[in-house]
XYZ file of C-alpha atoms in Angstrom:
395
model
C 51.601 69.311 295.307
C 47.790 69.816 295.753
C 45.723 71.564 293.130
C 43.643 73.809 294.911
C 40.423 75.078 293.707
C 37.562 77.706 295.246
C 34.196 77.083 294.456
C 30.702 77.740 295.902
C 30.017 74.299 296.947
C 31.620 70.584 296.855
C 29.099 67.873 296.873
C 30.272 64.432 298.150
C 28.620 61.395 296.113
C 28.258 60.888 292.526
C 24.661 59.325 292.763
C 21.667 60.115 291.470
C 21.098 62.613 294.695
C 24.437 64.325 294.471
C 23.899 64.804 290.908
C 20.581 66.003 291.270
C 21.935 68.058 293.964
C 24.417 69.488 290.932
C 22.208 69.931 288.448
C 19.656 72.172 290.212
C 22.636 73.683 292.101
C 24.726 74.947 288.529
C 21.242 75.700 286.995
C 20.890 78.619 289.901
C 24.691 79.709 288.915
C 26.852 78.289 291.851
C 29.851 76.749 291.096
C 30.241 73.384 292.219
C 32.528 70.032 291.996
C 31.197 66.454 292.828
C 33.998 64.249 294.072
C 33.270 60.667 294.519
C 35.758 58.082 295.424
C 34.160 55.796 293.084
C 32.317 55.994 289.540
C 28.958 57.505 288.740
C 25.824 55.349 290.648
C 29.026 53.402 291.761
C 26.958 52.566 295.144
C 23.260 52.602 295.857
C 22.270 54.211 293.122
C 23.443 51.793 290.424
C 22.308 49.211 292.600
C 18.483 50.388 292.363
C 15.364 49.320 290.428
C 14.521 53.192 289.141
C 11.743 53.602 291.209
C 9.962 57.133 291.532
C 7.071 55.884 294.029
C 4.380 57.871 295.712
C 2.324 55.045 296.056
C 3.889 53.325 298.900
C 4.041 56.363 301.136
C 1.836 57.630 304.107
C 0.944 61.602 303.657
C 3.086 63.479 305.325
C 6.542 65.155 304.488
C 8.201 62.083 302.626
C 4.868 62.066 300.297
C 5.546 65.899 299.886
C 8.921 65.476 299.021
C 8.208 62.722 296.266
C 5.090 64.556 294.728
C 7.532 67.039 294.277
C 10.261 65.113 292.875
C 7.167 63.724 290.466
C 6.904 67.117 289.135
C 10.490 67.522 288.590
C 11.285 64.476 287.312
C 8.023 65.202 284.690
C 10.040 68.197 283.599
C 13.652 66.254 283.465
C 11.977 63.851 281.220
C 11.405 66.925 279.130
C 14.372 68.294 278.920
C 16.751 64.833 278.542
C 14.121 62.796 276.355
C 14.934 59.170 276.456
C 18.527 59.767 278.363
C 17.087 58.599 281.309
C 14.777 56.101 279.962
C 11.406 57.589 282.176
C 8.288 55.219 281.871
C 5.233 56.966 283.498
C 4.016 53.096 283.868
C 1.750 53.455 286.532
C 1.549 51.664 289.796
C -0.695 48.610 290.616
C -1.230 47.677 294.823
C -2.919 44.479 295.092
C -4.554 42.785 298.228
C -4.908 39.371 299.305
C -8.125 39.895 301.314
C -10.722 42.166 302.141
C -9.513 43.450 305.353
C -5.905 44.133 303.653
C -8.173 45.834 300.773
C -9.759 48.181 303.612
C -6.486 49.097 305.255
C -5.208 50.151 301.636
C -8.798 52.308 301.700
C -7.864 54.132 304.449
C -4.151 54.325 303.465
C -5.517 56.055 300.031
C -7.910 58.786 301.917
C -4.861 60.455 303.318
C -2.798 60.142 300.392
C -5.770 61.564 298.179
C -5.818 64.732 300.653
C -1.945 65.039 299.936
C -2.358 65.364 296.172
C -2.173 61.431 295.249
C -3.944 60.468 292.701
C -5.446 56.858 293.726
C -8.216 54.167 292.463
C -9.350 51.703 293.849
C -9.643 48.522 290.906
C -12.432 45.786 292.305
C -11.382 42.417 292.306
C -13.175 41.929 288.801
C -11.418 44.363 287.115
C -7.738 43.524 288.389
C -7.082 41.896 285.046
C -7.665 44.524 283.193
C -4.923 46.192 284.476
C -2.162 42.965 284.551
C -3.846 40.578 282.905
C -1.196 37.409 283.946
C -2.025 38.086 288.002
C -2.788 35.133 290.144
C -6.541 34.956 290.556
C -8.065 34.935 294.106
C -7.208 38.628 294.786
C -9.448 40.652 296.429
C -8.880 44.049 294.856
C -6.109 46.576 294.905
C -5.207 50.694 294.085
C -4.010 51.864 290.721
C -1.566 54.704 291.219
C -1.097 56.356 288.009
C 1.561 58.672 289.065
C 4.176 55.924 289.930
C 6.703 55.991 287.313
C 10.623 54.464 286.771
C 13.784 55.985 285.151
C 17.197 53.778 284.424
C 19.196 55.200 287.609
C 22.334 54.696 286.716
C 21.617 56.337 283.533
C 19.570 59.285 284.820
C 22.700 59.694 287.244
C 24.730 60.323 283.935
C 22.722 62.239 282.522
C 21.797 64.524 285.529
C 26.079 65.086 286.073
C 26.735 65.680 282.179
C 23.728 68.664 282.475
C 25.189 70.078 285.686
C 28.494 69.682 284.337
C 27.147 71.308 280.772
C 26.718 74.402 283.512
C 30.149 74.407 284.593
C 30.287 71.822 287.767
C 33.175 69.815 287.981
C 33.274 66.612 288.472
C 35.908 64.285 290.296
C 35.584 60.446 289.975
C 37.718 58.252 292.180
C 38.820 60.569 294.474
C 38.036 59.519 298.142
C 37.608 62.907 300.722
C 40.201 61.906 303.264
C 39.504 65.227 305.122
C 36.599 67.950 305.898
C 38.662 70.988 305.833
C 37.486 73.573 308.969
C 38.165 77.268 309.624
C 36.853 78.343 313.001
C 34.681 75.881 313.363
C 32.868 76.030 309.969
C 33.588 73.967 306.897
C 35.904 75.434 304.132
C 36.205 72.852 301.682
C 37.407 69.243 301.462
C 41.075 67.036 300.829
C 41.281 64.465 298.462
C 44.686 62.111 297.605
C 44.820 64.781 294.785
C 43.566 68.261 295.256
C 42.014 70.752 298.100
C 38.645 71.968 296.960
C 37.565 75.022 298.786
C 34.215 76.068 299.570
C 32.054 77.624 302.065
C 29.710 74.542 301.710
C 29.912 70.963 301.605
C 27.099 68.260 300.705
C 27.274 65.335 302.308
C 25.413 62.945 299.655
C 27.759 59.956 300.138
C 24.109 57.784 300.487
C 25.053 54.981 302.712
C 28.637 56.931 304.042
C 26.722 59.305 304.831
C 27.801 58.852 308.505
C 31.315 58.608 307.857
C 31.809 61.833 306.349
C 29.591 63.452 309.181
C 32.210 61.926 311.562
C 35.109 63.579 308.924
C 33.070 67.036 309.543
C 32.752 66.282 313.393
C 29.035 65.572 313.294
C 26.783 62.318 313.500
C 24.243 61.228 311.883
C 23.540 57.456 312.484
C 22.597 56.044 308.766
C 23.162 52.674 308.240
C 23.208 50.314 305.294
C 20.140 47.757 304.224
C 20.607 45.366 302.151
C 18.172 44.413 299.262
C 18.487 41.935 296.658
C 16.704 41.953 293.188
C 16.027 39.190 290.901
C 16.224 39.663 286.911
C 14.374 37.441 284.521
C 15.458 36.504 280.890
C 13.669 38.932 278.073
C 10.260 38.369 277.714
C 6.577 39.969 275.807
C 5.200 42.739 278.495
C 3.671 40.421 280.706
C 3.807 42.539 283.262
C 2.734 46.311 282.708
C 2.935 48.780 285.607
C 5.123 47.900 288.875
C 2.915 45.776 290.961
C 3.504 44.883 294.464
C 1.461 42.963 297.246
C 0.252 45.322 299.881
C 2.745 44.000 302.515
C 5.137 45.515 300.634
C 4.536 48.694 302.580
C 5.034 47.693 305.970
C 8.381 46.264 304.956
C 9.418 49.847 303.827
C 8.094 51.403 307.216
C 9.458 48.814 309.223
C 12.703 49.220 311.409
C 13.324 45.372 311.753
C 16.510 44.311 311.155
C 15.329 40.848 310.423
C 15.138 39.959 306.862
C 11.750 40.646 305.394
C 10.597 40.183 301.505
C 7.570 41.354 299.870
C 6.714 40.860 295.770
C 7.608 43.818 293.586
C 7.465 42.835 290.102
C 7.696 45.313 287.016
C 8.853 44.693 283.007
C 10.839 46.964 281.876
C 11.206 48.305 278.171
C 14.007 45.968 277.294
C 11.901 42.919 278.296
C 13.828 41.249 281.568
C 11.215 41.926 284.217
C 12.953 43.168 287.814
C 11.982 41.248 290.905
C 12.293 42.492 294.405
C 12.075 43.654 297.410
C 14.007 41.957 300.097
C 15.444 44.178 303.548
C 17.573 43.417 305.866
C 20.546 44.633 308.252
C 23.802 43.015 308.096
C 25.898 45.731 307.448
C 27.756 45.677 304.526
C 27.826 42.305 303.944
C 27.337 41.395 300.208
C 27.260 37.426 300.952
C 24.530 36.339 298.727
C 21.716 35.101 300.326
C 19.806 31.956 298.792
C 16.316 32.642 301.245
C 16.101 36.075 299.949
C 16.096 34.920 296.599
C 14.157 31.561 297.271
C 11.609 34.027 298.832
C 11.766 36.517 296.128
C 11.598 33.922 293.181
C 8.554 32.279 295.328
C 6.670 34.998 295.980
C 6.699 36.884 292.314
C 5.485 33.376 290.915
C 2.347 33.446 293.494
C 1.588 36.662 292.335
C 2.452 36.760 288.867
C 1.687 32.341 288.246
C 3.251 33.086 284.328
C 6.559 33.659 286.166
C 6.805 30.006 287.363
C 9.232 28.786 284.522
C 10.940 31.739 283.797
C 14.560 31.530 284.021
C 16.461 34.458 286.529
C 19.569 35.492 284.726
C 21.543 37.151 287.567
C 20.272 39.056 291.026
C 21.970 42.130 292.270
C 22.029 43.682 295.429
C 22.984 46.947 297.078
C 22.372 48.681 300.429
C 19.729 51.232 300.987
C 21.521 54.085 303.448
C 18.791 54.118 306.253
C 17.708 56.444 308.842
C 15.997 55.521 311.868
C 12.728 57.271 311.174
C 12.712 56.453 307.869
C 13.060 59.744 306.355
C 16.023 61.600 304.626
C 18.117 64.373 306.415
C 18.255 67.415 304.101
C 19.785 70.815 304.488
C 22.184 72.784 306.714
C 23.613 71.156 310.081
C 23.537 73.814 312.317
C 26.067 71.894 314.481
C 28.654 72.847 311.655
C 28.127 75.881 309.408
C 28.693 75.300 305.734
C 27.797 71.470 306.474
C 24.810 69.932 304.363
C 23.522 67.060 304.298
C 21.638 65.117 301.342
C 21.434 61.636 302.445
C 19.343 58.728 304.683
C 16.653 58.497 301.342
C 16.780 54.447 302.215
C 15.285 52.934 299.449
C 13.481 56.076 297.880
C 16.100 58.122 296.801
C 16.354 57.911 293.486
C 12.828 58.777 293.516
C 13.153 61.740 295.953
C 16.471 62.490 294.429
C 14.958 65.844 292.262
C 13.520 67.591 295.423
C 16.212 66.822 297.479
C 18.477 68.846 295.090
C 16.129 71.634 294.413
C 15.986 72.056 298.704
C 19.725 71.522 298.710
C 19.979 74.471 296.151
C 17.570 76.784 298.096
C 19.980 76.029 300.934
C 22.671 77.242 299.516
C 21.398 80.057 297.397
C 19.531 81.473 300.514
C 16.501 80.846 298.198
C 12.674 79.795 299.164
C 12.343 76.360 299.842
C 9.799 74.571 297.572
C 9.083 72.570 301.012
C 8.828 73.002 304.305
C 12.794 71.471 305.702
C 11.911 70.777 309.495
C 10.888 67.420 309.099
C 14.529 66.687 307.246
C 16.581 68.881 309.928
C 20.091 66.790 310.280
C 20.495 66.985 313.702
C 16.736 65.978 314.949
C 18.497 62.347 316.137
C 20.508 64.234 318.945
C 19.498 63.187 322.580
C 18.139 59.845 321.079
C 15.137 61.797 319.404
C 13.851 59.294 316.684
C 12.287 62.590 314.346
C 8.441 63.907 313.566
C 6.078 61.477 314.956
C 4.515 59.416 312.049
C 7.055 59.174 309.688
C 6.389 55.933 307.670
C 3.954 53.501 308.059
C 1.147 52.148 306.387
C -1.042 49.257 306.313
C -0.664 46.279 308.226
């Protein structure tokens, strides 16, 4: 027989955004249960690098959500010191030429009107900020508000605080079934219990279309795969994360091609994390030898001290991607008690701390800290691609 339980809200997906969306939801007094048919960060999440980026976003309302989520995830590092391993390192851009150092010039004005905090570092002075980079480049933008937490970790910890607030949590579980009353959502069925609510999150990350489809809805995310490189422990050699400034095209871009851009970072433990490859193949996890050729190729260029440094593994995961490159967050209004948390691509564990606080407006009938438009679930219906200018940058 089925346990039942009634609560205020199920969330779907034990990542780092369905626990955020826990946390902040149990902090405002809702009772809530996270089922996940997996472990914690058992998909994206634990596949992910840690990054919480504002530097490689265009203003507008993904830049709003992640200065946001740079507030809050200032004030989780306050409240869970060390748990989630946050290093405030900093964020280096660096360009290859001077027209590429103009386009980042122009990508830094708008940013700077958003709330960004951004410098531009001459071509002289690069090595004062890294000093191992290649030499040749013409200049770059030191973003001092990039910053990186361990996600898996910070996943953990974020579901042990919500849970610390009474939210249950229910690993390996798979929802087999939206429940529906009327027309509006009432809960959810897993092999072993019904869990009753008037609201259901839909934070299942790269499923995040097939439990739209359980709730009757769509929402056309699909997976991108991305492969990262790991190095053997070594000295800091590399201090902030430092990518080239191709790097954000390739997160703007809709190609389904494969495209790779260096991102290199150290991180406290001394292997230093190598990426960023994208690409659409579904969910095929065949590992691919020119995304890490390319990878492996491309950090040496930039970082020359990499050259003979062995790669102990690579990792990959799949970044749950939206056609306009921006999350959907908040109520469907094609299905009452239906929310969704999910699309982030390869930002969410950055943007995971807003999402949840909007999530828990949502559902508290509170005051979002952000405007939601922009996020609005159903704004792909018709073939509408979302608000003009979402992503981008220079080229």
């Amino acid at each position: 027989m089925l346990k039942r339980h009634s609560l205020d809200a199920v969330i779907i997906g034990a990542g780092v955004v369905g626990a955020a969306c826990a946390y902040y939801a149990a902090r405002a007094g809702l009772s809530v249960a996270v089922v996940d048919r997996g472990p914690v960060a058992g998909g994206t999440t634990g596949a992910g690098e840690g990054n919480l980026l504002v530097s490689d976003k265009e203003a507008g309302p993904e830049l709003d959500l992640a200065l946001l989520s740079t507030r809050l995830w200032t004030e989780l590092a306050a409240v869970l010191p060390g748990e989630i391993e946050y290093e405030p390192k900093g964020g280096l851009v660096v360009a290859p030429d001077a027209t590429t150092v103009k386009a980042l010039r122009h990508f830094a004005e708008g940013q700077r009107a958003a709330g960004v905090e951004a410098v531009e570092v001459a071509a002289d002075a690069l090595h004062d900020l890294e000093p191992h980079l290649a030499p040749g480049l013409a200049g770059g933008f030191h973003y001092p508000q990039d910053a990186q937490v361990q996600p898996a970790q910070a996943a953990a910890r974020l579901l042990a605080a919500a849970a610390a607030s009474g939210a249950r949590v229910h690993l390996g579980e798979e929802v087999s079934e939206v429940l529906l009353d009327r027309g509006a959502v009432r809960g959810v069925r897993t092999p072993h219990r019904e869990l009753l609510a008037p609201a259901v999150v839909n934070a299942a990350g790269t499923w995040g279309g097939r439990i739209a489809t359980l709730a009757g809805v769509t929402l056309p995310v699909l997976p991108r795969r991305g492969f990262v490189l790991v190095t053997e422990p070594l000295p800091r050699v590399v201090r902030h994360k430092v990518y080239a400034a191709d790097y954000i095209a390739d997160v703007a871009s809709g190609s389904a091609a494969l495209q790779s851009s260096a991102v290199v970072e150290g991180t406290p433990s001394g292997p230093v994390l190598i990426g960023a490859t994208r690409e659409r193949v579904g969910f095929d996890r065949t590992l691919s030898t020119e995304a890490l050729r390319r990878l492996a190729g491309q950090a040496a260029a930039l970082f020359p001290v990499l050259a003979d440094v062995r790669v102990m593994r690579a990792y990959h995961g799949f970044r749950p991607y939206l056609p306009d490159h921006l999350p959907a967050i908040g109520p469907d209004p094609r299905r009452p008690g239906l929310l969704h948390a999910c699309g982030h691509e390869g930002a969410g564990i950055g943007l995971a701390p807003a999402t949840g606080a909007l999530i828990a407006a949502a559902l508290t009938g509170a005051e979002p800290p952000l405007p939601t438009h922009p996020f609005r679930p159903d704004r792909f219906e018709g073939g509408e691609q979302g608000p003009a200018g979402a992503g981008g940058g220079p080229r």
